[in-house]
Amino acid sequence: MKKLIALVLALACVFALASCGKSNSGDYPATIMVNGTNYYSTDNAVPVEVDESVIQYTTSYAENGIPQKDGEANFNKDLGTPYAVIEGDRVVVLIDNEWIEFKAK
Protein backbone atom coordinates (compact mmCIF):
# COMPACT_ATOMS: atom_id res chain seq x y z
CA MET A 1 0.00 0.00 0.00
CA LYS A 2 2.85 2.40 0.83
CA LYS A 3 4.45 1.66 -2.55
CA LEU A 4 1.19 2.51 -4.33
CA ILE A 5 0.87 5.82 -2.48
CA ALA A 6 4.52 6.64 -3.22
CA LEU A 7 3.98 5.83 -6.90
CA VAL A 8 0.89 8.05 -7.10
CA LEU A 9 2.74 10.94 -5.41
CA ALA A 10 5.72 10.50 -7.73
CA LEU A 11 3.47 10.58 -10.81
CA ALA A 12 1.71 13.69 -9.51
CA CYS A 13 5.10 15.40 -9.09
CA VAL A 14 6.16 14.41 -12.62
CA PHE A 15 2.96 15.84 -14.12
CA ALA A 16 3.28 19.03 -12.05
CA LEU A 17 6.87 19.56 -13.19
CA ALA A 18 6.00 18.83 -16.81
CA SER A 19 3.36 21.56 -16.82
CA CYS A 20 5.88 24.10 -15.46
CA GLY A 21 7.79 23.98 -18.74
CA LYS A 22 4.85 25.19 -20.82
CA SER A 23 5.00 28.77 -21.99
CA ASN A 24 2.07 31.15 -22.20
CA SER A 25 3.80 33.34 -24.76
CA GLY A 26 1.31 34.94 -27.08
CA ASP A 27 -1.37 35.15 -24.42
CA TYR A 28 -1.36 38.93 -24.10
CA PRO A 29 -4.42 41.16 -24.18
CA ALA A 30 -4.70 43.44 -27.22
CA THR A 31 -2.58 46.45 -26.26
CA ILE A 32 -1.46 49.69 -27.88
CA MET A 33 0.92 52.33 -26.52
CA VAL A 34 -0.25 55.92 -26.87
CA ASN A 35 1.60 58.89 -25.32
CA GLY A 36 3.75 56.57 -23.19
CA THR A 37 0.81 54.63 -21.74
CA ASN A 38 -0.36 51.13 -22.61
CA TYR A 39 -4.06 50.89 -23.37
CA TYR A 40 -5.83 47.53 -23.26
CA SER A 41 -8.82 46.44 -25.33
CA THR A 42 -12.19 46.34 -23.62
CA ASP A 43 -13.56 44.38 -26.62
CA ASN A 44 -16.41 46.91 -26.67
CA ALA A 45 -17.37 48.53 -29.95
CA VAL A 46 -18.30 52.17 -29.42
CA PRO A 47 -20.53 54.20 -31.75
CA VAL A 48 -18.31 57.24 -32.34
CA GLU A 49 -17.55 59.49 -35.26
CA VAL A 50 -13.80 60.04 -35.23
CA ASP A 51 -12.54 63.24 -36.81
CA GLU A 52 -10.03 62.44 -39.57
CA SER A 53 -7.62 65.01 -38.13
CA VAL A 54 -7.05 63.00 -34.92
CA ILE A 55 -6.58 59.57 -36.50
CA GLN A 56 -3.10 58.09 -36.15
CA TYR A 57 -1.75 54.76 -37.39
CA THR A 58 0.23 51.99 -35.73
CA THR A 59 3.90 52.10 -36.65
CA SER A 60 5.29 48.85 -35.27
CA TYR A 61 4.40 45.44 -33.88
CA ALA A 62 5.37 44.39 -30.35
CA GLU A 63 7.22 41.12 -30.96
CA ASN A 64 7.49 40.34 -27.23
CA GLY A 65 3.79 41.02 -26.65
CA ILE A 66 4.11 44.27 -24.70
CA PRO A 67 4.28 47.58 -26.61
CA GLN A 68 7.34 49.64 -25.68
CA LYS A 69 6.92 52.78 -27.80
CA ASP A 70 4.17 55.06 -29.04
CA GLY A 71 2.23 53.68 -31.98
CA GLU A 72 3.27 50.11 -31.23
CA ALA A 73 0.57 47.41 -30.88
CA ASN A 74 0.53 43.68 -30.23
CA PHE A 75 -2.68 42.68 -32.01
CA ASN A 76 -1.97 43.19 -35.71
CA LYS A 77 1.35 42.59 -37.47
CA ASP A 78 0.14 44.70 -40.40
CA LEU A 79 1.19 48.27 -39.73
CA GLY A 80 -1.14 51.19 -40.27
CA THR A 81 -4.08 50.21 -38.04
CA PRO A 82 -6.05 53.43 -37.37
CA TYR A 83 -6.42 54.63 -33.78
CA ALA A 84 -7.39 57.87 -32.11
CA VAL A 85 -7.41 59.56 -28.73
CA ILE A 86 -10.87 60.97 -28.11
CA GLU A 87 -12.47 62.76 -25.18
CA GLY A 88 -9.24 63.35 -23.29
CA ASP A 89 -7.74 59.98 -22.50
CA ARG A 90 -10.10 57.58 -24.27
CA VAL A 91 -8.46 55.55 -27.07
CA VAL A 92 -10.33 53.80 -29.87
CA VAL A 93 -8.86 51.48 -32.50
CA LEU A 94 -10.48 50.58 -35.81
CA ILE A 95 -10.74 46.78 -35.89
CA ASP A 96 -12.99 44.97 -38.38
CA ASN A 97 -14.67 48.28 -39.34
CA GLU A 98 -15.64 49.04 -35.72
CA TRP A 99 -14.07 51.46 -33.26
CA ILE A 100 -13.04 49.35 -30.27
CA GLU A 101 -12.48 51.07 -26.94
CA PHE A 102 -9.11 50.68 -25.20
CA LYS A 103 -8.47 51.76 -21.61
CA ALA A 104 -5.37 52.33 -19.51
CA LYS A 105 -5.03 50.13 -16.44
mmCIF file of C-alpha atoms in Angstrom:
data_model
loop_
_atom_site.group_PDB
_atom_site.id
_atom_site.type_symbol
_atom_site.label_atom_id
_atom_site.label_comp_id
_atom_site.label_asym_id
_atom_site.label_seq_id
_atom_site.Cartn_x
_atom_site.Cartn_y
_atom_site.Cartn_z
ATOM 1 C CA MET A 1 0.000 0.000 0.000
ATOM 2 C CA LYS A 2 2.851 2.398 0.828
ATOM 3 C CA LYS A 3 4.449 1.664 -2.548
ATOM 4 C CA LEU A 4 1.186 2.515 -4.331
ATOM 5 C CA ILE A 5 0.869 5.818 -2.477
ATOM 6 C CA ALA A 6 4.523 6.641 -3.223
ATOM 7 C CA LEU A 7 3.978 5.835 -6.904
ATOM 8 C CA VAL A 8 0.892 8.050 -7.103
ATOM 9 C CA LEU A 9 2.741 10.935 -5.413
ATOM 10 C CA ALA A 10 5.719 10.498 -7.731
ATOM 11 C CA LEU A 11 3.466 10.584 -10.813
ATOM 12 C CA ALA A 12 1.714 13.694 -9.506
ATOM 13 C CA CYS A 13 5.098 15.399 -9.092
ATOM 14 C CA VAL A 14 6.157 14.413 -12.623
ATOM 15 C CA PHE A 15 2.956 15.844 -14.120
ATOM 16 C CA ALA A 16 3.277 19.029 -12.053
ATOM 17 C CA LEU A 17 6.874 19.555 -13.187
ATOM 18 C CA ALA A 18 5.997 18.833 -16.813
ATOM 19 C CA SER A 19 3.360 21.561 -16.819
ATOM 20 C CA CYS A 20 5.883 24.102 -15.463
ATOM 21 C CA GLY A 21 7.788 23.983 -18.741
ATOM 22 C CA LYS A 22 4.853 25.189 -20.824
ATOM 23 C CA SER A 23 5.000 28.771 -21.991
ATOM 24 C CA ASN A 24 2.068 31.154 -22.195
ATOM 25 C CA SER A 25 3.799 33.340 -24.764
ATOM 26 C CA GLY A 26 1.307 34.940 -27.084
ATOM 27 C CA ASP A 27 -1.367 35.149 -24.417
ATOM 28 C CA TYR A 28 -1.358 38.928 -24.101
ATOM 29 C CA PRO A 29 -4.421 41.162 -24.183
ATOM 30 C CA ALA A 30 -4.697 43.443 -27.220
ATOM 31 C CA THR A 31 -2.584 46.453 -26.257
ATOM 32 C CA ILE A 32 -1.457 49.688 -27.876
ATOM 33 C CA MET A 33 0.920 52.328 -26.521
ATOM 34 C CA VAL A 34 -0.245 55.922 -26.865
ATOM 35 C CA ASN A 35 1.601 58.885 -25.316
ATOM 36 C CA GLY A 36 3.755 56.574 -23.194
ATOM 37 C CA THR A 37 0.811 54.633 -21.739
ATOM 38 C CA ASN A 38 -0.359 51.132 -22.614
ATOM 39 C CA TYR A 39 -4.065 50.892 -23.368
ATOM 40 C CA TYR A 40 -5.831 47.527 -23.262
ATOM 41 C CA SER A 41 -8.820 46.445 -25.327
ATOM 42 C CA THR A 42 -12.194 46.338 -23.624
ATOM 43 C CA ASP A 43 -13.563 44.380 -26.624
ATOM 44 C CA ASN A 44 -16.415 46.907 -26.671
ATOM 45 C CA ALA A 45 -17.366 48.533 -29.952
ATOM 46 C CA VAL A 46 -18.303 52.166 -29.422
ATOM 47 C CA PRO A 47 -20.530 54.196 -31.749
ATOM 48 C CA VAL A 48 -18.315 57.240 -32.336
ATOM 49 C CA GLU A 49 -17.547 59.489 -35.263
ATOM 50 C CA VAL A 50 -13.801 60.042 -35.229
ATOM 51 C CA ASP A 51 -12.537 63.240 -36.808
ATOM 52 C CA GLU A 52 -10.033 62.435 -39.567
ATOM 53 C CA SER A 53 -7.622 65.011 -38.134
ATOM 54 C CA VAL A 54 -7.050 63.002 -34.916
ATOM 55 C CA ILE A 55 -6.585 59.575 -36.504
ATOM 56 C CA GLN A 56 -3.100 58.095 -36.147
ATOM 57 C CA TYR A 57 -1.749 54.764 -37.391
ATOM 58 C CA THR A 58 0.226 51.985 -35.731
ATOM 59 C CA THR A 59 3.896 52.097 -36.648
ATOM 60 C CA SER A 60 5.295 48.847 -35.274
ATOM 61 C CA TYR A 61 4.397 45.443 -33.884
ATOM 62 C CA ALA A 62 5.372 44.388 -30.347
ATOM 63 C CA GLU A 63 7.220 41.121 -30.963
ATOM 64 C CA ASN A 64 7.494 40.341 -27.233
ATOM 65 C CA GLY A 65 3.792 41.024 -26.651
ATOM 66 C CA ILE A 66 4.112 44.274 -24.702
ATOM 67 C CA PRO A 67 4.282 47.581 -26.606
ATOM 68 C CA GLN A 68 7.340 49.642 -25.678
ATOM 69 C CA LYS A 69 6.925 52.779 -27.803
ATOM 70 C CA ASP A 70 4.166 55.056 -29.038
ATOM 71 C CA GLY A 71 2.227 53.677 -31.977
ATOM 72 C CA GLU A 72 3.267 50.109 -31.231
ATOM 73 C CA ALA A 73 0.571 47.413 -30.881
ATOM 74 C CA ASN A 74 0.530 43.675 -30.234
ATOM 75 C CA PHE A 75 -2.683 42.677 -32.005
ATOM 76 C CA ASN A 76 -1.972 43.194 -35.706
ATOM 77 C CA LYS A 77 1.345 42.592 -37.468
ATOM 78 C CA ASP A 78 0.142 44.695 -40.396
ATOM 79 C CA LEU A 79 1.189 48.267 -39.733
ATOM 80 C CA GLY A 80 -1.144 51.192 -40.266
ATOM 81 C CA THR A 81 -4.076 50.212 -38.039
ATOM 82 C CA PRO A 82 -6.052 53.428 -37.374
ATOM 83 C CA TYR A 83 -6.419 54.625 -33.785
ATOM 84 C CA ALA A 84 -7.386 57.872 -32.107
ATOM 85 C CA VAL A 85 -7.412 59.559 -28.729
ATOM 86 C CA ILE A 86 -10.872 60.972 -28.108
ATOM 87 C CA GLU A 87 -12.472 62.761 -25.183
ATOM 88 C CA GLY A 88 -9.244 63.354 -23.291
ATOM 89 C CA ASP A 89 -7.743 59.981 -22.495
ATOM 90 C CA ARG A 90 -10.096 57.579 -24.269
ATOM 91 C CA VAL A 91 -8.465 55.547 -27.073
ATOM 92 C CA VAL A 92 -10.327 53.796 -29.873
ATOM 93 C CA VAL A 93 -8.857 51.475 -32.502
ATOM 94 C CA LEU A 94 -10.481 50.585 -35.814
ATOM 95 C CA ILE A 95 -10.743 46.775 -35.889
ATOM 96 C CA ASP A 96 -12.993 44.974 -38.382
ATOM 97 C CA ASN A 97 -14.665 48.277 -39.336
ATOM 98 C CA GLU A 98 -15.639 49.038 -35.718
ATOM 99 C CA TRP A 99 -14.074 51.457 -33.264
ATOM 100 C CA ILE A 100 -13.036 49.351 -30.271
ATOM 101 C CA GLU A 101 -12.482 51.071 -26.939
ATOM 102 C CA PHE A 102 -9.107 50.681 -25.197
ATOM 103 C CA LYS A 103 -8.474 51.765 -21.607
ATOM 104 C CA ALA A 104 -5.369 52.333 -19.507
ATOM 105 C CA LYS A 105 -5.030 50.134 -16.445
#
